[in-house]
CSV table of C-alpha atoms in Angstrom, one decimal:
chain,number,residue,atom,x,y,z
A,14,UNK,CA,138.3,127.0,-59.0
A,15,UNK,CA,136.0,125.2,-61.4
A,16,UNK,CA,133.4,127.8,-61.9
A,17,UNK,CA,130.9,125.9,-59.8
A,18,UNK,CA,130.2,127.1,-56.2
A,19,UNK,CA,128.3,125.5,-53.4
A,20,UNK,CA,126.9,127.0,-50.1
A,21,UNK,CA,127.2,126.2,-47.4
A,22,UNK,CA,130.3,124.1,-47.4
A,23,UNK,CA,129.2,122.3,-44.1
A,24,UNK,CA,125.9,121.9,-42.4
A,25,UNK,CA,124.7,120.3,-39.4
A,26,UNK,CA,121.0,119.8,-39.0
A,27,UNK,CA,118.6,117.9,-36.9
A,28,UNK,CA,116.0,115.5,-38.3
A,29,UNK,CA,113.1,118.0,-37.9
A,30,UNK,CA,114.9,120.9,-39.5
A,31,UNK,CA,114.5,122.5,-43.0
A,32,UNK,CA,117.5,123.6,-44.9
A,33,UNK,CA,118.5,124.2,-48.5
A,34,UNK,CA,121.9,123.7,-50.3
A,35,UNK,CA,122.6,126.1,-53.1
A,36,UNK,CA,124.9,125.6,-56.3
A,37,UNK,CA,125.7,128.2,-58.6
A,38,UNK,CA,127.7,127.8,-62.0
A,39,UNK,CA,129.3,130.6,-63.9
A,40,UNK,CA,130.3,128.6,-67.0
A,41,UNK,CA,127.3,129.3,-69.3
A,42,UNK,CA,126.3,125.5,-68.9
A,43,UNK,CA,122.8,124.4,-69.4
A,44,UNK,CA,122.8,121.0,-67.4
A,45,UNK,CA,123.2,120.8,-63.7
A,46,UNK,CA,123.4,117.8,-61.5
A,47,UNK,CA,123.2,116.8,-57.8
A,48,UNK,CA,125.3,113.8,-56.6
A,49,UNK,CA,125.5,112.2,-53.1
A,50,UNK,CA,128.8,110.7,-51.9
A,51,UNK,CA,128.4,108.5,-48.6
A,52,UNK,CA,131.4,107.2,-46.8
A,53,UNK,CA,132.9,104.1,-48.6
A,54,UNK,CA,130.5,104.1,-51.5
A,55,UNK,CA,130.4,105.4,-55.2
A,56,UNK,CA,129.1,108.7,-56.0
A,57,UNK,CA,125.3,108.6,-56.7
A,58,UNK,CA,123.4,110.6,-59.1
A,59,UNK,CA,120.4,112.2,-57.5
A,60,UNK,CA,119.0,114.7,-60.1
A,61,UNK,CA,119.7,116.0,-63.6
A,62,UNK,CA,118.3,119.3,-64.9
A,63,UNK,CA,118.6,120.2,-68.5
A,64,UNK,CA,117.5,123.7,-69.8
A,65,UNK,CA,115.9,124.1,-66.1
A,66,UNK,CA,113.7,121.1,-66.7
A,67,UNK,CA,114.4,117.8,-64.6
A,68,UNK,CA,115.3,114.9,-66.9
A,69,UNK,CA,116.3,112.3,-64.5
A,70,UNK,CA,115.5,111.4,-60.9
A,71,UNK,CA,117.1,108.4,-59.6
A,72,UNK,CA,114.4,107.3,-57.3
A,73,UNK,CA,115.4,109.7,-54.6
A,74,UNK,CA,113.3,110.1,-51.4
A,75,UNK,CA,110.9,112.8,-51.4
A,76,UNK,CA,112.6,114.4,-48.3
A,77,UNK,CA,115.1,115.7,-51.0
A,78,UNK,CA,113.3,118.4,-53.2
A,79,UNK,CA,115.4,119.9,-56.0
A,80,UNK,CA,114.7,123.3,-57.6
A,81,UNK,CA,116.1,124.9,-60.7
A,82,UNK,CA,114.9,128.4,-61.1
A,83,UNK,CA,117.4,129.2,-63.9
A,84,UNK,CA,120.4,127.6,-65.8
A,85,UNK,CA,122.9,129.1,-63.2
A,86,UNK,CA,121.4,128.0,-60.1
A,87,UNK,CA,120.4,124.7,-58.5
A,88,UNK,CA,118.9,124.1,-55.0
A,89,UNK,CA,118.3,121.1,-53.1
A,90,UNK,CA,115.7,121.5,-50.3
A,91,UNK,CA,116.0,119.1,-47.3
A,92,UNK,CA,113.3,118.4,-44.8
A,93,UNK,CA,112.9,115.6,-42.2
A,94,UNK,CA,116.2,113.9,-43.1
A,95,UNK,CA,117.4,110.8,-41.5
A,96,UNK,CA,120.9,110.3,-40.1
A,97,UNK,CA,121.9,108.0,-43.0
A,98,UNK,CA,121.4,111.0,-45.2
A,99,UNK,CA,124.7,112.4,-43.8
A,100,UNK,CA,127.0,112.5,-46.8
A,101,UNK,CA,128.9,115.0,-49.1
A,102,UNK,CA,126.5,116.5,-51.6
A,103,UNK,CA,128.2,117.5,-54.9
A,104,UNK,CA,126.8,119.8,-57.6
A,105,UNK,CA,128.1,119.6,-61.1
A,106,UNK,CA,127.3,121.3,-64.4
A,107,UNK,CA,128.1,120.6,-68.2
A,108,UNK,CA,127.4,122.1,-71.4
A,109,UNK,CA,124.5,119.7,-72.5
A,110,UNK,CA,123.1,116.9,-70.5
A,111,UNK,CA,122.4,114.6,-73.5
A,112,UNK,CA,125.8,114.8,-75.0
A,113,UNK,CA,127.9,113.3,-72.0
A,114,UNK,CA,130.3,116.3,-72.0
A,115,UNK,CA,132.6,117.0,-69.1
A,116,UNK,CA,131.0,117.8,-65.8
A,117,UNK,CA,132.6,120.4,-63.6
A,118,UNK,CA,132.1,119.9,-59.9
A,119,UNK,CA,131.6,122.2,-57.1
A,120,UNK,CA,133.5,121.7,-53.9
A,121,UNK,CA,130.5,120.0,-52.1
A,122,UNK,CA,128.5,120.5,-48.9
A,123,UNK,CA,129.3,118.1,-46.2
A,124,UNK,CA,126.1,117.5,-44.3
A,125,UNK,CA,125.7,115.8,-41.0
A,126,UNK,CA,122.2,115.0,-39.8
A,127,UNK,CA,121.8,114.3,-36.1
B,5,UNK,CA,128.3,94.1,-58.3
B,6,UNK,CA,129.3,97.5,-59.4
B,7,UNK,CA,129.2,98.1,-63.1
B,8,UNK,CA,132.6,99.9,-62.8
B,9,UNK,CA,135.4,98.3,-60.8
B,10,UNK,CA,138.8,100.0,-59.9
B,11,UNK,CA,142.1,98.7,-58.6
B,12,UNK,CA,143.7,99.0,-56.5
B,13,UNK,CA,141.5,100.4,-53.7
B,14,UNK,CA,144.5,102.0,-52.0
B,15,UNK,CA,147.9,102.6,-53.4
B,16,UNK,CA,150.9,104.1,-51.6
B,17,UNK,CA,154.0,105.2,-53.5
B,18,UNK,CA,157.3,107.1,-53.0
B,19,UNK,CA,157.9,110.2,-54.6
B,20,UNK,CA,159.3,109.9,-58.3
B,21,UNK,CA,157.5,106.4,-59.0
B,22,UNK,CA,155.4,105.6,-61.9
B,23,UNK,CA,151.9,104.8,-60.9
B,24,UNK,CA,149.0,102.9,-62.5
B,25,UNK,CA,145.3,102.8,-61.7
B,26,UNK,CA,143.2,100.4,-63.3
B,27,UNK,CA,139.4,100.6,-64.2
B,28,UNK,CA,137.3,97.7,-65.6
B,29,UNK,CA,133.5,98.1,-66.6
B,30,UNK,CA,130.9,95.6,-67.7
B,31,UNK,CA,128.7,97.5,-69.9
B,32,UNK,CA,128.7,99.3,-73.3
B,33,UNK,CA,129.8,102.9,-72.8
B,34,UNK,CA,129.9,106.0,-74.8
B,35,UNK,CA,132.8,107.8,-72.9
B,36,UNK,CA,134.9,107.2,-69.7
B,37,UNK,CA,135.9,110.0,-67.4
B,38,UNK,CA,138.9,110.1,-64.9
B,39,UNK,CA,138.4,112.4,-62.0
B,40,UNK,CA,140.5,113.5,-59.0
B,41,UNK,CA,139.0,114.2,-55.7
B,42,UNK,CA,141.2,115.9,-52.9
B,43,UNK,CA,140.6,115.9,-49.3
B,44,UNK,CA,137.7,118.3,-48.5
B,45,UNK,CA,135.7,116.9,-51.5
B,46,UNK,CA,136.3,119.2,-54.6
B,47,UNK,CA,136.3,117.0,-57.7
B,48,UNK,CA,138.4,117.8,-60.8
B,49,UNK,CA,137.8,116.2,-64.1
B,50,UNK,CA,141.2,115.0,-65.4
B,51,UNK,CA,140.1,113.2,-68.8
B,52,UNK,CA,137.3,112.4,-70.9
B,53,UNK,CA,138.0,109.3,-73.1
B,54,UNK,CA,136.0,107.3,-75.8
B,55,UNK,CA,139.0,105.7,-77.5
B,56,UNK,CA,142.8,105.6,-77.6
B,57,UNK,CA,145.0,107.8,-75.1
B,58,UNK,CA,145.2,111.2,-73.8
B,59,UNK,CA,148.2,113.0,-72.1
B,60,UNK,CA,148.2,116.0,-69.9
B,61,UNK,CA,151.4,116.9,-68.3
B,62,UNK,CA,152.4,113.9,-66.1
B,63,UNK,CA,149.2,112.2,-66.5
B,64,UNK,CA,148.3,109.6,-69.3
B,65,UNK,CA,144.9,107.9,-69.8
B,66,UNK,CA,144.4,105.2,-72.0
B,67,UNK,CA,141.2,102.9,-72.9
B,68,UNK,CA,140.5,99.7,-74.7
B,69,UNK,CA,137.0,99.6,-75.7
B,70,UNK,CA,137.1,95.9,-76.8
B,71,UNK,CA,138.7,94.8,-73.4
B,72,UNK,CA,136.4,97.3,-71.4
B,73,UNK,CA,139.5,98.5,-69.7
B,74,UNK,CA,141.1,101.9,-69.0
B,75,UNK,CA,144.2,102.8,-67.1
B,76,UNK,CA,145.3,106.3,-65.6
B,77,UNK,CA,149.1,106.6,-65.3
B,78,UNK,CA,151.0,109.2,-63.3
B,79,UNK,CA,154.7,109.7,-64.2
B,80,UNK,CA,157.4,111.0,-61.6
B,81,UNK,CA,154.6,111.1,-58.9
B,82,UNK,CA,154.7,113.9,-56.5
B,83,UNK,CA,153.1,114.2,-53.0
B,84,UNK,CA,150.6,116.8,-54.3
B,85,UNK,CA,149.2,114.0,-56.6
B,86,UNK,CA,147.9,112.3,-53.4
B,87,UNK,CA,144.0,112.2,-53.7
B,88,UNK,CA,141.2,109.8,-54.6
B,89,UNK,CA,141.1,109.1,-58.4
B,90,UNK,CA,137.7,108.1,-59.8
B,91,UNK,CA,136.8,106.3,-62.9
B,92,UNK,CA,133.3,106.9,-64.2
B,93,UNK,CA,131.5,105.8,-67.3
B,94,UNK,CA,128.6,107.1,-69.4
B,95,UNK,CA,126.6,104.0,-70.3
B,96,UNK,CA,125.4,104.0,-73.7
B,97,UNK,CA,121.8,104.1,-73.2
B,98,UNK,CA,121.9,106.5,-70.2
B,99,UNK,CA,122.2,109.9,-72.0
B,100,UNK,CA,124.6,111.7,-69.6
B,101,UNK,CA,124.4,109.8,-66.5
B,102,UNK,CA,127.8,109.0,-64.9
B,103,UNK,CA,128.3,105.6,-63.2
B,104,UNK,CA,131.1,105.7,-60.7
B,105,UNK,CA,133.7,103.5,-59.5
B,106,UNK,CA,134.7,103.4,-55.8
B,107,UNK,CA,137.8,105.4,-56.4
B,108,UNK,CA,141.4,104.6,-55.7
B,109,UNK,CA,143.1,106.4,-52.7
B,110,UNK,CA,146.5,107.3,-53.8
B,111,UNK,CA,149.1,108.5,-51.3
B,112,UNK,CA,152.5,109.7,-52.5
B,113,UNK,CA,155.1,109.9,-49.8
B,114,UNK,CA,158.2,112.3,-50.0
């Protein structure tokens, strides 16, 4: 247990569906991250939030929409996804986004888009 | 070409063997992380290094900033060490953004 939880752990959705991934951290951190891990590719950073403000967006398609209502919760809203979006989506948190501290990862949501 | 390269991509060892995984990077960094990812996806941070050497139990991580190279060593390896080991760097100008290597799949057989 790293103190970062993600739900659901597995998700199958059609291309016309709308779903949301949820991440919660119990570590008192103020920075949260979304990563995508596709098969046979390195992890890719999608979004960074620091003190609930988005500080980095790595040119992610608009069909992925993040939301950070408070420093403990992070959502990734999904709509009209493509099969190539099937991947493991990992959430992480750290003490401060700008200081490069240790990031603590959640278990991930394995997403399959049909 | 990825800014972070790991070798080997796959490694199979017998229980008890000494294991080394290497990471080379091509940019200036402020820190380097070694992460462990078990089947099922969960990632655990093992070390964060900016210089020298760190040790935790049977794991040792070293970094040579001049040579832009880091190694992760596992002594007296055990089947439960089987996992993907990922090297990630924080590029100097990127704030907190981690740039990841492709990972090394380690299998330790009993």
